[in-house]
mmCIF file of C-alpha atoms in Angstrom:
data_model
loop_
_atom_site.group_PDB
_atom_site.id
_atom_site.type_symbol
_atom_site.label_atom_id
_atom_site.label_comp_id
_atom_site.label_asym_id
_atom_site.label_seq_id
_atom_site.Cartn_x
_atom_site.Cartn_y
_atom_site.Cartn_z
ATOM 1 C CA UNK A 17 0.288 4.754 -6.066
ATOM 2 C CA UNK A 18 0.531 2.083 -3.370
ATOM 3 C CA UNK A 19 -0.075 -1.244 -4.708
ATOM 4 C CA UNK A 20 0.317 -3.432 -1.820
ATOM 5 C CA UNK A 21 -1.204 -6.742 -1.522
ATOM 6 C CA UNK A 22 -2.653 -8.931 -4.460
ATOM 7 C CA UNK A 23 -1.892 -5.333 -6.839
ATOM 8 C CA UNK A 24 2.065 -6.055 -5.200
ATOM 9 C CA UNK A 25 2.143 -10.359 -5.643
ATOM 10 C CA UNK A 26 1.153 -9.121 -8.928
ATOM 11 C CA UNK A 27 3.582 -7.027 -9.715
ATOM 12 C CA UNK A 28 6.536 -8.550 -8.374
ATOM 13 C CA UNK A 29 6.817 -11.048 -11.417
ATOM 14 C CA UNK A 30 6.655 -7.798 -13.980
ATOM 15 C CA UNK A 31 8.931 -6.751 -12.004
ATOM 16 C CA UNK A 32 11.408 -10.059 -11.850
ATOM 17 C CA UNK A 33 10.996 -10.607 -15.627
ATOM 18 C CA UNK A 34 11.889 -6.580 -16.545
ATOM 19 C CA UNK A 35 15.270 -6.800 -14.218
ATOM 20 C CA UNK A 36 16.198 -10.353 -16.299
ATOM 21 C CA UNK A 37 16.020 -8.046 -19.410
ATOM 22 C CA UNK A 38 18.357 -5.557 -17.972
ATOM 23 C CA UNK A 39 15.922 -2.848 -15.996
ATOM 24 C CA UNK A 40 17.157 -1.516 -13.475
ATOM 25 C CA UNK A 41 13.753 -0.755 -11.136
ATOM 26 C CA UNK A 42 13.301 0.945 -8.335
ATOM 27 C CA UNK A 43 10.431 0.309 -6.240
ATOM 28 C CA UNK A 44 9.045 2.643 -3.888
ATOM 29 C CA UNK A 45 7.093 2.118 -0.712
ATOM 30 C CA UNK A 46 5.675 3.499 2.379
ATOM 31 C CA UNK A 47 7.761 1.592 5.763
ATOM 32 C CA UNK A 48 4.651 0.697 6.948
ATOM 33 C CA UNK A 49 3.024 -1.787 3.938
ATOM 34 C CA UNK A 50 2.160 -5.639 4.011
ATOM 35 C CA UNK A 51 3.970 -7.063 1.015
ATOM 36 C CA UNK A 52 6.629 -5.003 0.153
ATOM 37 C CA UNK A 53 9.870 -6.391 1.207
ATOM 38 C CA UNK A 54 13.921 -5.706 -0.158
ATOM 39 C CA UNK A 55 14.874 -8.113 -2.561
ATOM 40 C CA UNK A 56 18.686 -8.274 -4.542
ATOM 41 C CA UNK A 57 15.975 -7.665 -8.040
ATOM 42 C CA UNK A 58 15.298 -3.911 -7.133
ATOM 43 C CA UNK A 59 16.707 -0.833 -5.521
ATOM 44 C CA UNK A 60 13.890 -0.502 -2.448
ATOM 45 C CA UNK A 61 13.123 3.525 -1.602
ATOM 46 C CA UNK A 62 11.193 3.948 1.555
ATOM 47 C CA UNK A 63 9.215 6.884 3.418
ATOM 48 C CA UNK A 64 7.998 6.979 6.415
ATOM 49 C CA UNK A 65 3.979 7.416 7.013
ATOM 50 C CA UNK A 66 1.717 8.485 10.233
ATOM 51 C CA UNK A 67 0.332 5.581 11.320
ATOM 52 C CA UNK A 68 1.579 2.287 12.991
ATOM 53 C CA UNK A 69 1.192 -1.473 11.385
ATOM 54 C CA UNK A 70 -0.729 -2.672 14.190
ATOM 55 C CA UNK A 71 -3.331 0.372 13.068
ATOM 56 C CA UNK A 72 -3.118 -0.910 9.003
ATOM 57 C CA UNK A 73 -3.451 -4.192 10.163
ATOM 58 C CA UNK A 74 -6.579 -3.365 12.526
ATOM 59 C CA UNK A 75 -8.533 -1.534 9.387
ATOM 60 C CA UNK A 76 -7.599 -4.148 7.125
ATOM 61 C CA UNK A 77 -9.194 -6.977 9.234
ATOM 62 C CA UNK A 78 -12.364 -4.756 10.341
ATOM 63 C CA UNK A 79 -12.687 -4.565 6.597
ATOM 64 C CA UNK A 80 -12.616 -8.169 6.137
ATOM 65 C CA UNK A 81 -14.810 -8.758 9.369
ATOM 66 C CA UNK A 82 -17.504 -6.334 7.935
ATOM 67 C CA UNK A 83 -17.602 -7.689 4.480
ATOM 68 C CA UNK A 84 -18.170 -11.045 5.762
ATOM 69 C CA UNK A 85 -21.048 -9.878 8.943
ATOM 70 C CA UNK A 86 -24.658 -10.591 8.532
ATOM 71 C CA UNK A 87 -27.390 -8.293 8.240
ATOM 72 C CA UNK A 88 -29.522 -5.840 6.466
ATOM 73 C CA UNK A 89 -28.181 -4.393 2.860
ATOM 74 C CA UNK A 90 -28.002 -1.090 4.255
ATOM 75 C CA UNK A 91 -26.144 -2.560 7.819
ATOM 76 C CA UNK A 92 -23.978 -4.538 5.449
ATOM 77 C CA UNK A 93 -23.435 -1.399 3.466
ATOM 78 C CA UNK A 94 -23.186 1.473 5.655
ATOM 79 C CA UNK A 95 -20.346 -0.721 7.979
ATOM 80 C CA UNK A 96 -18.463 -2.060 4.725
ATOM 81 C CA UNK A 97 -18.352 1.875 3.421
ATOM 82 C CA UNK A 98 -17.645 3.094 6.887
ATOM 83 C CA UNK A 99 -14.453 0.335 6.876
ATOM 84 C CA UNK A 100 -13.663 1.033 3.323
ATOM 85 C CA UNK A 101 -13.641 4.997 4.081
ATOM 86 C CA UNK A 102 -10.845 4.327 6.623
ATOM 87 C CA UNK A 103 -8.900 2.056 4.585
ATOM 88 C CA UNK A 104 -9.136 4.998 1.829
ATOM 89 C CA UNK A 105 -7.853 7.135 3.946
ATOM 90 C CA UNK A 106 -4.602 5.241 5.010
ATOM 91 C CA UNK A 107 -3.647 5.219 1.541
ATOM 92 C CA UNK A 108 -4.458 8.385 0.294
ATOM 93 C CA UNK A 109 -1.857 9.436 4.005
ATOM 94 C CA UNK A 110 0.355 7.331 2.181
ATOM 95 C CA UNK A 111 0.477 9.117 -0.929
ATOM 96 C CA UNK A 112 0.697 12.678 0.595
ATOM 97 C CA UNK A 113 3.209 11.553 2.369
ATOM 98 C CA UNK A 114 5.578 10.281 -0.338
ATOM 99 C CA UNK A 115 4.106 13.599 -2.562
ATOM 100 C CA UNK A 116 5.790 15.868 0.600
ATOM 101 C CA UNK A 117 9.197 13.668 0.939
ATOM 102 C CA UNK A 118 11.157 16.302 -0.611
ATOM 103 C CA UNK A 119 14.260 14.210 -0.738
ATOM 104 C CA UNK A 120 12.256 11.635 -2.291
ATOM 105 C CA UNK A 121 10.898 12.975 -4.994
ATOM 106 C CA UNK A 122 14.731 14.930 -6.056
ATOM 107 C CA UNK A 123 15.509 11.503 -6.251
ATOM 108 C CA UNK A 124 13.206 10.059 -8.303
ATOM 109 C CA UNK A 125 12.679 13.550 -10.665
ATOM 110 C CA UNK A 126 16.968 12.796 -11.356
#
């Protein structure tokens, strides 16, 4: 489940306070995230995905530039579901592609 961003900052400190109680955690991520960086509190498993940062980057901030453009509800609405769709969509890419990283998933099923 990718939980980049505020889900991520979030995170992080469950994360910080279950390794000072003697977790070991692994986190896993796709190469391409915003957030996500190695740190000495977690083992960091990666996989790569189909599209570039520069692209992630470019959906996120039409997103943001949509949600925040004037106009009617249903201009508003049809441009913020349009932007949403294709932030869906990198994610859900994301997923299959960690679901299809055969060595991966060995890994994480031992």
């Amino acid at each position: 489940v990718p939980v980049d961003g505020s889900h991520w900052l979030s995170m992080r400190e469950v994360l910080d306070g279950l390794r000072q109680k003697g977790h070991e955690i692994v986190v896993v991520a796709p190469e391409i995230n915003v957030h996500i960086k190695p740190t000495k509190n977690f083992v960091m498993k990666m996989y790569p995905v189909p599209f570039t940062k520069e692209e992630m980057d470019g959906n996120f901030q039409a997103f943001l530039q949509d949600v925040l453009e004037e106009g009617t509800f249903l201009e508003r609405f049809l441009k913020i579901y349009q932007s949403m769709k294709k932030v869906s969509d990198l994610a859900i890419t994301s997923c299959a592609n960690l679901l299809y990283h055969k060595e991966l998933v060995r890994y994480l099923e031992e």
